[in-house]
Short mmCIF file of C-alpha atoms in Angstrom, two decimals:
data_model
loop_
_atom_site.label_atom_id
_atom_site.label_comp_id
_atom_site.label_asym_id
_atom_site.label_seq_id
_atom_site.Cartn_x
_atom_site.Cartn_y
_atom_site.Cartn_z
CA MET A 1 314.57 366.75 103.42
CA PRO A 2 316.75 365.28 100.67
CA SER A 3 320.43 364.84 101.42
CA LYS A 4 321.35 366.78 98.29
CA LEU A 5 320.12 370.06 96.89
CA THR A 6 318.92 369.92 93.31
CA VAL A 7 320.19 372.45 90.78
CA ILE A 8 318.09 372.57 87.63
CA THR A 9 319.11 374.61 84.60
CA LEU A 10 316.67 375.72 81.94
CA LEU A 11 317.72 375.02 78.36
CA PHE A 12 316.25 376.47 75.17
CA GLU A 13 317.39 376.39 71.56
CA GLN A 14 320.55 378.48 71.05
CA PHE A 15 321.48 378.75 74.74
CA GLU A 16 325.01 379.84 75.62
CA LEU A 17 327.27 376.93 76.64
CA LEU A 18 329.35 378.73 79.27
CA ASP A 19 326.25 380.27 80.85
CA VAL A 20 325.15 376.73 81.65
CA PHE A 21 328.25 374.65 82.18
CA GLY A 22 330.40 377.24 83.93
CA PRO A 23 328.03 377.43 86.93
CA LEU A 24 327.25 373.71 86.80
CA GLU A 25 330.95 372.89 87.00
CA MET A 26 331.12 374.78 90.31
CA PHE A 27 328.11 373.02 91.82
CA GLY A 28 329.30 369.73 90.38
CA LEU A 29 332.53 369.94 92.35
CA LEU A 30 330.41 369.34 95.47
CA PRO A 31 328.77 366.05 94.41
CA ASP A 32 327.79 365.14 97.97
CA GLN A 33 325.78 368.34 98.27
CA TYR A 34 324.30 368.97 94.81
CA GLN A 35 322.67 366.97 92.05
CA LEU A 36 322.43 368.59 88.63
CA LYS A 37 319.53 368.32 86.20
CA LEU A 38 318.40 370.03 82.98
CA VAL A 39 314.90 371.01 81.86
CA SER A 40 313.45 372.30 78.59
CA GLU A 41 309.96 373.00 77.36
CA GLN A 42 309.56 369.76 75.42
CA GLY A 43 312.43 367.75 76.88
CA GLY A 44 314.86 365.83 74.70
CA ALA A 45 317.92 367.29 72.97
CA ILE A 46 318.52 371.05 72.82
CA SER A 47 321.14 372.76 70.64
CA SER A 48 323.43 375.45 72.03
CA SER A 49 324.50 378.57 70.17
CA GLN A 50 327.75 376.73 69.48
CA GLY A 51 325.92 373.81 67.81
CA ILE A 52 326.46 371.26 70.56
CA GLN A 53 323.36 369.27 71.49
CA VAL A 54 322.56 368.53 75.12
CA LEU A 55 319.99 366.02 76.36
CA THR A 56 317.64 367.37 79.03
CA ASP A 57 316.28 365.37 81.96
CA TYR A 58 312.83 366.92 82.20
CA SER A 59 310.16 368.75 80.23
CA PHE A 60 307.68 371.31 81.58
CA GLN A 61 305.10 368.53 81.76
CA ASP A 62 307.14 366.56 84.29
CA ILE A 63 306.69 366.92 88.03
CA PHE A 64 309.91 367.58 89.92
CA LEU A 65 311.33 369.71 92.70
CA THR A 66 314.37 371.93 92.60
CA ASP A 67 316.25 374.01 95.13
CA VAL A 68 318.16 376.18 92.67
CA LEU A 69 316.98 377.20 89.19
CA ILE A 70 319.44 378.69 86.70
CA ILE A 71 318.32 380.54 83.58
CA PRO A 72 321.10 381.14 81.03
CA GLY A 73 321.31 383.60 78.18
CA GLY A 74 322.28 383.02 74.58
CA GLU A 75 321.27 383.87 71.04
CA GLY A 76 317.96 382.08 71.48
CA ILE A 77 316.81 384.23 74.39
CA LYS A 78 315.05 386.66 72.05
CA ASN A 79 312.83 383.80 70.90
CA GLU A 80 311.98 382.92 74.50
CA VAL A 81 311.38 386.30 76.12
CA ASN A 82 307.69 386.31 75.14
CA ASN A 83 307.19 382.55 75.31
CA SER A 84 303.92 382.37 77.24
CA ILE A 85 304.41 378.67 78.04
CA LEU A 86 307.82 379.32 79.56
CA LEU A 87 306.65 382.37 81.51
CA ALA A 88 303.64 380.47 82.89
CA TRP A 89 305.82 377.51 83.88
CA LEU A 90 308.30 379.80 85.59
CA ASN A 91 305.62 381.60 87.59
CA LYS A 92 304.10 378.29 88.63
CA THR A 93 307.47 376.84 89.63
CA ALA A 94 309.13 379.87 91.25
CA PRO A 95 307.32 379.82 94.64
CA ASN A 96 308.76 376.40 95.39
CA ILE A 97 312.38 377.26 94.54
CA GLN A 98 314.90 378.25 97.20
CA TYR A 99 317.12 380.30 94.88
CA ILE A 100 316.44 381.61 91.37
CA CYS A 101 319.46 382.62 89.31
CA SER A 102 320.02 384.11 85.88
CA VAL A 103 323.19 384.36 83.86
CA CYS A 104 323.80 387.07 81.28
CA THR A 105 320.67 387.94 79.27
CA GLY A 106 318.73 385.22 81.08
CA ALA A 107 317.60 388.05 83.38
CA VAL A 108 315.17 389.15 80.68
CA ILE A 109 313.08 386.04 81.31
CA LEU A 110 312.89 386.76 85.03
CA ALA A 111 312.03 390.38 84.27
CA ASN A 112 309.25 389.54 81.81
CA ALA A 113 307.85 386.93 84.20
CA GLY A 114 307.54 389.60 86.88
CA LEU A 115 310.00 387.87 89.19
CA LEU A 116 312.33 390.87 89.48
CA GLU A 117 309.66 393.37 90.44
CA GLY A 118 310.79 395.44 93.41
CA ARG A 119 314.28 393.92 93.29
CA LYS A 120 317.79 394.93 92.32
CA ALA A 121 319.19 393.03 89.31
CA THR A 122 321.83 393.10 86.63
CA THR A 123 322.55 391.54 83.25
CA ASN A 124 325.07 391.43 80.41
CA LYS A 125 326.26 394.99 79.91
CA LYS A 126 326.55 394.67 76.13
CA HIS A 127 322.83 393.92 76.00
CA TYR A 128 321.90 396.02 79.02
CA HIS A 129 319.61 398.45 77.19
CA TRP A 130 317.65 395.68 75.50
CA VAL A 131 317.15 393.59 78.63
CA THR A 132 316.20 396.53 80.83
CA GLN A 133 313.24 397.41 78.57
CA TYR A 134 311.43 394.45 80.12
CA GLY A 135 309.74 394.19 83.48
CA LYS A 136 308.40 396.80 85.87
CA GLU A 137 309.79 398.47 88.97
CA ILE A 138 313.20 396.78 88.69
CA ASP A 139 316.24 398.52 90.14
CA TRP A 140 318.68 397.62 87.37
CA GLN A 141 322.35 397.88 88.36
CA PRO A 142 324.50 399.11 85.44
CA VAL A 143 327.76 398.29 87.23
CA ALA A 144 327.69 394.90 88.96
CA ARG A 145 329.40 391.58 88.41
CA TRP A 146 326.37 389.96 90.00
CA VAL A 147 323.55 391.04 92.28
CA GLN A 148 321.86 389.20 95.11
CA ASP A 149 318.46 390.44 96.22
CA GLY A 150 317.06 388.00 98.72
CA ALA A 151 316.71 384.62 97.05
CA VAL A 152 317.27 385.97 93.54
CA PHE A 153 320.74 386.15 91.98
CA THR A 154 321.42 387.80 88.61
CA SER A 155 324.81 388.00 86.92
CA SER A 156 326.47 389.98 84.21
CA GLY A 157 327.71 388.35 81.00
CA THR A 158 328.57 384.67 80.59
CA ALA A 159 331.69 384.08 82.76
CA ALA A 160 330.16 386.19 85.53
CA GLY A 161 327.75 383.32 86.03
CA ILE A 162 330.62 381.31 87.47
CA ASP A 163 331.31 384.02 90.04
CA MET A 164 327.61 384.15 90.85
CA SER A 165 327.36 380.39 91.29
CA LEU A 166 330.23 380.50 93.76
CA ALA A 167 328.34 383.22 95.62
CA VAL A 168 325.31 380.91 95.81
CA ILE A 169 327.53 378.13 97.13
CA ALA A 170 328.93 380.55 99.72
CA GLU A 171 325.38 381.54 100.69
CA GLN A 172 324.31 377.94 101.16
CA ASN A 173 327.54 376.72 102.77
CA SER A 174 330.26 379.24 103.55
CA GLU A 175 332.74 381.47 101.75
CA ASP A 176 335.47 379.02 102.69
CA VAL A 177 333.67 376.21 100.86
CA ALA A 178 333.21 378.42 97.80
CA ARG A 179 336.88 379.38 97.80
CA LYS A 180 337.92 375.73 97.99
CA VAL A 181 335.69 374.96 95.00
CA ALA A 182 337.29 377.80 93.01
CA ILE A 183 340.78 376.62 93.96
CA HIS A 184 339.94 373.05 92.95
CA ALA A 185 338.85 374.37 89.54
CA GLU A 186 341.92 376.64 89.37
CA TYR A 187 339.51 379.51 88.87
CA LEU A 188 340.16 383.06 90.10
CA TRP A 189 336.89 383.89 91.81
CA GLN A 190 335.84 387.50 91.33
CA ASN A 191 334.10 387.58 94.68
CA ASP A 192 333.35 391.31 94.84
CA PRO A 193 329.92 391.71 93.24
CA ASN A 194 330.53 395.42 92.65
CA ASP A 195 333.75 394.91 90.68
CA ASP A 196 332.47 394.92 87.10
CA PRO A 197 335.44 395.51 84.75
CA PHE A 198 333.35 395.16 81.59
CA ALA A 199 330.69 397.78 82.31
CA PRO A 200 332.94 400.68 81.19
CA LEU A 201 333.41 399.01 77.79
CA HIS A 202 329.74 399.49 76.95
CA ILE A 203 327.43 402.46 77.04
CA VAL A 204 325.57 402.01 80.31
CA ARG A 205 323.43 404.82 81.62
#
C-alpha cells in the first residue's frame, strides 16, 4: 500500500476552476496523506471556463492508479456528457477507485456512465432539471449540499465541492482532521449535507 492516497481530477475544456481547485486545496493541506494529479482525455494543457490553462499529468492512454477521482462541472460539461471515450474510460477505471466524487454538474457524467444507478445523488440546483434527465434509477436529491451514497459523493454547485471534499477527508481520517483543514484554510465548513441554502432560489421539484 502506498503511503499516500492519490486524488486525481478529471479536466476537460471549459471546466470550472473552483470545482477543481477548491477541493484540491483541501486535500493539498494534508500533503503527507494525499498526492494530487490531473487527467484529461489527450493530456497536455486544458483551458478552464475562465480562460486559464492547466497542464494535466496524465491522458486516458496512461496507466495509473487513483484512490479518489473528482469530476468537476463547467461550461464544457455539455460537450462531454455524451463523450463515448470519456464514458468508456470512466467505466473501465471506476471499479479500481476507492471514492468517486462529482462537483456541480459533473454528476451528469456519472449519471450517463451508469455509475449512479440505484444511488442517491445531487447536483447544481440551477441546472438540476438538465442534469437529472440523464441516467436511470437515480434517487436525485433536490435539497442537499452534498450526498454520500457508499463510495460515491456528489455535491451541489461549485463551492459545495469544498464542503464535500472535507466530508471525504472526514470519511478517510476523522471529522476532527477535516475541521482542522477547514480552520487552516480559514474556511467555514458547511458540514451538514442537508443544509442547502441555494435550493430554494431555483425551481426544484
